[in-house]
Short mmCIF file of C-alpha atoms and ligand atoms in Angstrom, two decimals:
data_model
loop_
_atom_site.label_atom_id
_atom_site.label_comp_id
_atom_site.label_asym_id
_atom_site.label_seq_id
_atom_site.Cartn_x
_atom_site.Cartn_y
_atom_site.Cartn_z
CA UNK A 1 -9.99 15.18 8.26
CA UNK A 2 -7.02 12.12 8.59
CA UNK A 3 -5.78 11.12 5.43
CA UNK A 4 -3.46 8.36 4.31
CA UNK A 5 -2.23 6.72 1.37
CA UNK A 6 -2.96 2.98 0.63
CA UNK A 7 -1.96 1.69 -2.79
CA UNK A 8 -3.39 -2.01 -3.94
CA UNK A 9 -0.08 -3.94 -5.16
CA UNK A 10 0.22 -5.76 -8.78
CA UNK A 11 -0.60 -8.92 -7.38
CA UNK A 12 -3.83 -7.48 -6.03
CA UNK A 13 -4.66 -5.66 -9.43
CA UNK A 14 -3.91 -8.63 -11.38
CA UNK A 15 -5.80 -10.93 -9.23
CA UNK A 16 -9.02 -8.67 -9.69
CA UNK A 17 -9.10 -7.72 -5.98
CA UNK A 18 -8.94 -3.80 -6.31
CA UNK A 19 -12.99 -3.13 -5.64
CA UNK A 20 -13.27 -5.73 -3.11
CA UNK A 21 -10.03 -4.01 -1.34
CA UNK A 22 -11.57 -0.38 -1.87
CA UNK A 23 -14.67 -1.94 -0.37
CA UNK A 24 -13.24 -3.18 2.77
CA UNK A 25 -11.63 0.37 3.57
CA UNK A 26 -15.36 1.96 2.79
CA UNK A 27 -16.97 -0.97 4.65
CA UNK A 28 -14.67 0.18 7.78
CA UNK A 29 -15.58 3.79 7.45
CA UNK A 30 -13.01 5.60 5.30
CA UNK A 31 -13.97 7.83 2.37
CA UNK A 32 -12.14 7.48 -0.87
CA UNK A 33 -11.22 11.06 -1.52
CA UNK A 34 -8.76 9.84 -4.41
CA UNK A 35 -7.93 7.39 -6.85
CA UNK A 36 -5.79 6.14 -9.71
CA UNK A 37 -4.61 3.17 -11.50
CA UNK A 38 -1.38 3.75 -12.74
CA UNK A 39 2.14 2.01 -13.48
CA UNK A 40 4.64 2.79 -11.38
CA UNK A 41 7.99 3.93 -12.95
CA UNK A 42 11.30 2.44 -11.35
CA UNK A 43 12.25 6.36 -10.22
CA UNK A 44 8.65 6.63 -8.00
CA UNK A 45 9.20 2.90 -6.80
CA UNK A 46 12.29 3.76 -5.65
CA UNK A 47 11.06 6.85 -3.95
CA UNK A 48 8.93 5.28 -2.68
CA UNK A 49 10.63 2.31 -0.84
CA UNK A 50 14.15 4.81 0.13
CA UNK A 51 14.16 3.66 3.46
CA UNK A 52 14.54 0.00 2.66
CA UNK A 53 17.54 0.27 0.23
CA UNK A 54 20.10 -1.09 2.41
CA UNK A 55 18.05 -4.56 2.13
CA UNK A 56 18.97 -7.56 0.20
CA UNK A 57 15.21 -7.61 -1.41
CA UNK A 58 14.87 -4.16 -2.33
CA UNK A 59 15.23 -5.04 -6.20
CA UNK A 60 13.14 -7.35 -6.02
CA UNK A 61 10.80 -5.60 -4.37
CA UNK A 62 11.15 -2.46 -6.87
CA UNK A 63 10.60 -5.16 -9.68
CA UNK A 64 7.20 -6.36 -8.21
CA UNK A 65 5.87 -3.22 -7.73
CA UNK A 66 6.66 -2.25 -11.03
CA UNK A 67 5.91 -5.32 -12.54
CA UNK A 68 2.21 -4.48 -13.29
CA UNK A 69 -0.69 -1.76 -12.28
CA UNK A 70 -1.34 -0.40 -9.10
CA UNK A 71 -4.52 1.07 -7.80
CA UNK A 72 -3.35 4.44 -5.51
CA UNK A 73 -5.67 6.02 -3.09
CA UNK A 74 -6.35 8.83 -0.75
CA UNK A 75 -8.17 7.30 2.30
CA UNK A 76 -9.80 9.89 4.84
CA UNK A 77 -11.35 9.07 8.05
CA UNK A 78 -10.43 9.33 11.67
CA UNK A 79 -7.13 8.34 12.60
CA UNK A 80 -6.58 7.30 8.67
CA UNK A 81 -3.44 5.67 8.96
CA UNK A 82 -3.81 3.55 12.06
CA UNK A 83 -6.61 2.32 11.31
CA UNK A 84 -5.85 1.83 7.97
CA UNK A 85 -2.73 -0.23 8.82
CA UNK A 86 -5.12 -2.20 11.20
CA UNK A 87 -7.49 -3.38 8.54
CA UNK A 88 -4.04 -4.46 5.97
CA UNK A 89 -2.58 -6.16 9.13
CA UNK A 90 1.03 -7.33 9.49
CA UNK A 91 3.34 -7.05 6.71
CA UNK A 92 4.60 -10.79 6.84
CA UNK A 93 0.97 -12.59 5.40
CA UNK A 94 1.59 -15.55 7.93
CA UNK A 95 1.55 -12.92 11.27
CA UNK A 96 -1.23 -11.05 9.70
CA UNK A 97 -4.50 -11.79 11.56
CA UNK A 98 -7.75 -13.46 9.41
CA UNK A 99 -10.10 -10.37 9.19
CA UNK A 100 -7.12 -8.37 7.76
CA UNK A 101 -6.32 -7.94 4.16
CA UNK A 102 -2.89 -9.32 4.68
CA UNK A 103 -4.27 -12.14 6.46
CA UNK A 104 -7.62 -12.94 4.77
CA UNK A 105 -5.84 -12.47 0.65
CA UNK A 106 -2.01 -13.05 0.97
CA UNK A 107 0.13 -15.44 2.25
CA UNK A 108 3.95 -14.15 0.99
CA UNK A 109 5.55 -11.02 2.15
CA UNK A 110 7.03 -10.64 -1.41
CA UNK A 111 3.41 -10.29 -2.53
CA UNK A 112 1.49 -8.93 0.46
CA UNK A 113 -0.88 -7.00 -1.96
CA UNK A 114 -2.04 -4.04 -0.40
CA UNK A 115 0.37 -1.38 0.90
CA UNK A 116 -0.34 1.63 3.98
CA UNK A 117 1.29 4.63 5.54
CA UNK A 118 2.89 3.64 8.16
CA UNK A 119 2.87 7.46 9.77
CA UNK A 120 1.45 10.86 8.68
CA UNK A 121 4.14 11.79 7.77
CA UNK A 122 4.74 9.36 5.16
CA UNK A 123 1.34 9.83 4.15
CA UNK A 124 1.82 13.27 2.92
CA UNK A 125 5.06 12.28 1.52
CA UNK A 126 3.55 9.56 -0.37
CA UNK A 127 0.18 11.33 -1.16
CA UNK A 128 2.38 14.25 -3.25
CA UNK A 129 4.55 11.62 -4.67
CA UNK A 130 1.69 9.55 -6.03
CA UNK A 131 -1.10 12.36 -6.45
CA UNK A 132 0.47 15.76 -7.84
P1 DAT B 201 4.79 -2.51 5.27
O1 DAT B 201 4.40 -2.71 3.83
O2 DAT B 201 3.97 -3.38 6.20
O3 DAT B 201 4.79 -1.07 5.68
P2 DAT B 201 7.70 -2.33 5.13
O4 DAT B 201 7.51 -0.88 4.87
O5 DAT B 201 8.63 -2.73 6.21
O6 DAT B 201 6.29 -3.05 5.44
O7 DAT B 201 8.17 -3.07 3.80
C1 DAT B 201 7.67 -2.65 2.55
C2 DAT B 201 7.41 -3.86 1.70
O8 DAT B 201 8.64 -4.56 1.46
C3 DAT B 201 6.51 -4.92 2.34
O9 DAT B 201 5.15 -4.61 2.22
C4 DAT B 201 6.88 -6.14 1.57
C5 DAT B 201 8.36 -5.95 1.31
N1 DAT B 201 9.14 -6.70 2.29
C6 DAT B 201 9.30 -6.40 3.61
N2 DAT B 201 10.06 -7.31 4.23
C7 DAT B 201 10.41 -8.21 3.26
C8 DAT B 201 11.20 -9.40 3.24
N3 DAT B 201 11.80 -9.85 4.34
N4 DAT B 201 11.31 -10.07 2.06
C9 DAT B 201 10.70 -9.63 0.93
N5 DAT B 201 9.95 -8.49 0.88
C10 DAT B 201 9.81 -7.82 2.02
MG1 MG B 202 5.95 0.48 4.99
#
């Protein structure tokens, strides 16, 4: 079976979100095959996000996603990380599409509350980084 990894953000922890979130992916069709809630160190944040180091926001975005609990899961299901990214919608809140999660809960990229694979992959990178 497909697997990614999705991970609800701070800001969707701390706004209560995380079981409505989980329920949209099981509403769609995934299966939650594993979960945590857990605080991310700096060291697995900065894993995490390697390819974006070269940007101007990447401490602040390792200082958000540190900055409070995340909810990590393994999400199986056909084509997990497509259609996983396709339910989260665009990273930017304002090009995200209403019936996404980007689009229906967020509305700042800095806080764009629930993050997705982007390939396999990264999935399997990010599954053994986050689940081991
Ligand atoms: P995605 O989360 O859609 O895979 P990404 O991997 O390109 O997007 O970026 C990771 C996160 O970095 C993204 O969810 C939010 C943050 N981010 C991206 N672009 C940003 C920007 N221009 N300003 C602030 N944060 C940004
Ligand atoms: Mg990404």
């Amino acid at each position: 079976m497909d697997r990614t990894f999705v991970m609800v953000k701070p800001d969707g922890v701390a706004r209560g979100l995380t079981a409505h979130i989980v329920s949209r992916f099981e509403e769609k069709g995934f299966k939650l095959a594993a979960a945590k809630l857990m605080q991310l160190d700096r060291m697995v944040a900065e894993e995490h996000y390697d390819h974006l180091r070269s940007k101007v926001f990447f401490d602040e975005l390792v200082d958000f996603i540190t900055s409070g609990p995340v909810f990590a899961m393994v999400l199986e299901g056909k084509d997990a990380v497509k259609n996983a990214r396709s339910l989260i919608g665009a990273t930017n809140p304002s090009d995200a599409l209403p019936g996404t999660i980007r689009g229906d809960y967020a509305i700042d990229v800095a806080s764009n509350i629930v993050h997705g694979s982007d390939s396999e992959d990264n999935a399997e990178r990010e599954i053994s980084l986050y689940f081991h």
